[in-house]
Short mmCIF file of C-alpha atoms in Angstrom, two decimals:
data_model
loop_
_atom_site.label_atom_id
_atom_site.label_comp_id
_atom_site.label_asym_id
_atom_site.label_seq_id
_atom_site.Cartn_x
_atom_site.Cartn_y
_atom_site.Cartn_z
CA THR A 1 -0.06 0.08 0.00
CA PRO A 2 1.13 3.49 -0.63
CA GLY A 3 1.33 4.24 3.12
CA ILE A 4 4.04 1.47 3.64
CA ARG A 5 6.57 3.86 2.24
CA LEU A 6 5.97 6.23 5.15
CA LEU A 7 7.10 3.73 7.46
CA ALA A 8 10.34 2.37 5.41
CA ALA A 9 13.78 3.47 6.26
CA ASP A 10 14.18 3.74 2.53
CA PRO A 11 10.83 4.75 0.89
CA GLU A 12 12.11 4.46 -2.54
CA ALA A 13 13.43 0.80 -2.15
CA VAL A 14 9.98 -0.32 -0.91
CA ILE A 15 8.79 -2.63 -3.87
CA GLN A 16 6.11 -5.04 -3.84
CA GLY A 17 7.53 -8.57 -3.99
CA ALA A 18 11.09 -7.12 -3.64
CA ASP A 19 13.31 -8.09 -0.70
CA VAL A 20 11.80 -6.43 2.42
CA ARG A 21 15.11 -5.85 3.98
CA ILE A 22 16.09 -3.13 1.54
CA GLY A 23 13.35 -0.88 2.89
CA PHE A 24 13.36 -2.48 6.17
CA PRO A 25 16.85 -3.07 7.69
CA GLU A 26 15.29 -4.21 10.83
CA PHE A 27 14.60 -7.47 9.07
CA VAL A 28 18.43 -8.21 8.59
CA GLY A 29 19.17 -10.94 10.67
CA ALA A 30 15.83 -12.56 11.15
CA GLU A 31 16.02 -14.64 8.06
CA ASP A 32 16.09 -17.80 9.98
CA GLU A 33 12.97 -16.77 11.81
CA LEU A 34 11.39 -15.52 8.27
CA ARG A 35 12.38 -18.99 6.84
CA GLU A 36 10.62 -20.90 9.79
CA VAL A 37 7.49 -18.82 8.88
CA PHE A 38 7.75 -19.72 5.24
CA ASN A 39 8.39 -23.44 5.79
CA GLY A 40 5.47 -23.65 8.31
CA ASP A 41 7.59 -24.42 11.39
CA ARG A 42 6.16 -21.50 13.21
CA SER A 43 3.06 -19.59 12.52
CA SER A 44 4.17 -16.09 12.76
CA TRP A 45 6.79 -13.87 13.61
CA SER A 46 6.72 -10.12 14.80
CA LEU A 47 9.06 -7.30 15.65
CA ARG A 48 7.72 -5.05 18.08
CA GLY A 49 8.45 -1.26 18.81
CA PHE A 50 11.41 -0.53 16.26
CA SER A 51 11.79 3.26 15.86
CA ARG A 52 12.22 5.10 12.77
CA LEU A 53 14.13 8.64 13.53
CA ARG A 54 14.12 11.27 10.83
CA PRO A 55 15.46 14.75 10.80
CA ALA A 56 13.06 17.57 12.27
CA ALA A 57 10.48 14.87 13.20
CA PRO A 58 9.40 13.11 16.22
CA PRO A 59 10.17 9.43 16.34
CA LEU A 60 7.87 6.80 14.52
CA TYR A 61 7.43 3.53 16.07
CA ILE A 62 6.39 0.57 14.11
CA THR A 63 5.45 -2.91 14.68
CA ALA A 64 5.93 -5.74 12.11
CA PHE A 65 3.82 -8.90 11.99
CA VAL A 66 4.82 -11.81 9.49
CA GLU A 67 2.78 -14.76 8.50
CA LEU A 68 2.68 -17.12 5.63
CA ARG A 69 -0.02 -16.75 2.98
CA THR A 70 -0.88 -19.47 0.73
CA GLY A 71 -3.50 -19.61 -1.99
CA VAL A 72 -3.33 -15.99 -2.62
CA GLY A 73 -2.18 -14.78 -6.04
CA PRO A 74 0.36 -16.00 -8.43
CA SER A 75 3.31 -15.70 -5.86
CA SER A 76 1.56 -18.09 -3.32
CA PRO A 77 2.95 -19.18 -0.70
CA ALA A 78 4.54 -15.83 0.31
CA LEU A 79 5.11 -14.06 3.33
CA LEU A 80 2.61 -11.31 4.32
CA VAL A 81 4.30 -8.62 6.16
CA VAL A 82 2.08 -6.30 7.86
CA LEU A 83 3.45 -3.11 9.60
CA GLU A 84 1.62 -0.97 12.21
CA ASP A 85 2.23 2.40 13.41
CA VAL A 86 2.47 2.14 17.21
CA THR A 87 3.83 5.67 17.93
CA ALA A 88 0.95 6.42 20.23
CA TRP A 89 1.41 3.16 22.24
CA MET A 90 4.99 3.69 22.61
CA ALA A 91 4.80 7.14 23.67
CA ASP A 92 1.95 5.87 26.34
CA LEU A 93 4.55 3.03 27.48
CA GLN A 94 7.43 5.37 27.60
CA GLN A 95 5.40 7.78 29.86
CA ARG A 96 4.09 5.03 32.29
CA ILE A 97 7.83 3.93 32.34
CA GLN A 98 9.24 7.41 33.27
CA GLN A 99 6.51 7.70 36.05
CA ALA A 100 7.26 4.28 37.37
CA ASN A 101 11.16 5.29 37.31
CA GLU A 102 10.51 8.70 39.07
CA GLY A 103 8.19 6.94 41.53
CA ALA A 104 10.93 4.53 42.30
CA LEU A 105 13.69 7.22 42.66
CA LEU A 106 11.16 9.37 45.07
CA LEU A 107 10.49 6.10 47.06
CA HIS A 108 14.23 5.58 47.27
CA ALA A 109 15.02 9.11 48.28
CA LEU A 110 12.23 9.19 50.84
CA THR A 111 13.60 6.02 52.24
CA ALA A 112 16.96 7.01 52.57
CA SER A 113 15.55 10.25 54.06
CA LYS A 114 13.68 8.53 56.67
CA ALA A 115 16.52 6.33 57.55
CA HIS A 116 18.70 9.40 57.97
CA ILE A 117 16.16 10.88 60.12
CA GLU A 118 15.66 8.16 62.22
CA SER A 119 19.42 7.64 62.67
CA ILE A 120 19.40 11.13 64.12
CA PHE A 121 16.36 10.69 66.07
CA ASP A 122 17.98 7.63 67.79
CA ALA A 123 21.32 9.05 68.08
CA MET A 124 20.17 12.07 69.98
CA ALA A 125 21.48 12.40 73.59
CA ASP A 126 18.47 14.46 74.46
CA LEU A 127 14.92 12.84 75.48
CA LEU A 128 12.89 13.05 72.47
CA ILE A 129 9.33 11.82 72.86
CA VAL A 130 6.61 12.26 70.08
CA VAL A 131 3.31 12.51 71.04
CA ASP A 132 -0.12 12.87 68.97
CA GLN A 133 -2.96 14.92 69.45
CA GLN A 134 -4.63 12.74 72.16
CA GLY A 135 -1.45 12.61 74.23
CA LEU A 136 -0.43 9.05 73.14
CA VAL A 137 3.35 8.46 72.22
CA THR A 138 4.10 7.63 68.72
CA ALA A 139 7.63 7.53 68.81
CA VAL A 140 10.50 7.59 71.32
CA ASN A 141 14.45 7.66 70.96
CA ARG A 142 16.75 5.38 72.50
CA ALA A 143 17.67 8.22 75.41
CA VAL A 144 14.11 7.55 76.52
CA CYS A 145 14.34 3.88 76.50
CA SER A 146 17.69 4.05 78.35
CA LEU A 147 16.51 6.41 81.11
CA SER A 148 12.86 5.11 81.60
CA GLY A 149 13.72 1.13 81.24
CA TYR A 150 10.55 0.90 79.02
CA THR A 151 11.04 -0.43 75.43
CA PRO A 152 9.58 1.49 72.64
CA ASP A 153 6.73 -1.11 72.25
CA GLU A 154 5.82 -0.48 75.81
CA MET A 155 5.54 3.09 75.14
CA VAL A 156 4.32 3.59 71.87
CA GLY A 157 0.42 3.89 71.81
CA ARG A 158 0.33 4.84 75.62
CA PRO A 159 -0.32 7.94 77.53
CA VAL A 160 2.47 10.32 77.61
CA SER A 161 1.82 10.56 81.35
CA LEU A 162 3.47 7.06 81.78
CA LEU A 163 6.76 8.98 81.28
CA LEU A 164 6.04 12.36 82.94
CA PRO A 165 7.10 12.82 86.46
CA GLY A 166 4.64 14.29 89.30
CA GLU A 167 1.55 12.77 87.41
CA ASP A 168 -0.68 10.21 89.53
CA ALA A 169 -2.22 7.22 88.29
CA ALA A 170 -5.49 8.63 87.52
CA ALA A 171 -3.78 10.71 84.71
CA GLY A 172 -3.34 7.37 82.83
CA ARG A 173 0.14 5.85 84.19
CA HIS A 174 -0.91 2.24 84.37
CA ARG A 175 1.39 -0.74 83.77
CA GLY A 176 -0.21 -4.34 84.18
CA GLY A 177 -3.32 -3.08 85.81
CA GLN A 178 -1.40 -1.21 88.42
CA ALA A 179 -0.54 2.39 89.05
CA GLN A 180 3.14 2.77 88.50
CA PRO A 181 5.24 5.61 89.37
CA SER A 182 7.03 7.64 86.64
CA ARG A 183 10.28 6.53 85.62
CA PHE A 184 11.52 10.13 85.65
CA ASP A 185 10.52 11.07 89.08
CA ASN A 186 13.92 11.29 90.29
CA VAL A 187 15.36 12.63 86.92
CA GLU A 188 17.02 16.30 87.72
#
């Protein structure tokens, strides 16, 4: 068809019945696969998403499908080569891959940042207790654990009053069902 020339590397070399490799050098090296199709050893062969770069024009992406045609015309059997412009599909695929790569880079950066902040948080000599709006502990650093004797698992989700000096049992400092003195009562 006339449109086939728009997809060829050398539009003038595309002649029906001629060697397809002249207009489409992507077929060079695929002779064994094409011979297998022609001999009936395989039903078809395809080359997906190869590009055609032209000066001052966006890239063109093409997929080629090859299958054996028998009983059609005087040159039967013959290989039927179908070429499809898949530029829009490739652009969409490239955009999705780019987005996935950017997401992976962002995730890596966030993970590294989180690890760095956690290492600073944990290495601090000062006590650091993070509390939510309900007054429940959401995080503590190593200094809090060392001084209080509690593990992070024992403190997270519990009222911050568990750790505050001078608070009484009614304020929520309970451990094992009994009122407990604050482990910081004697901290100066």
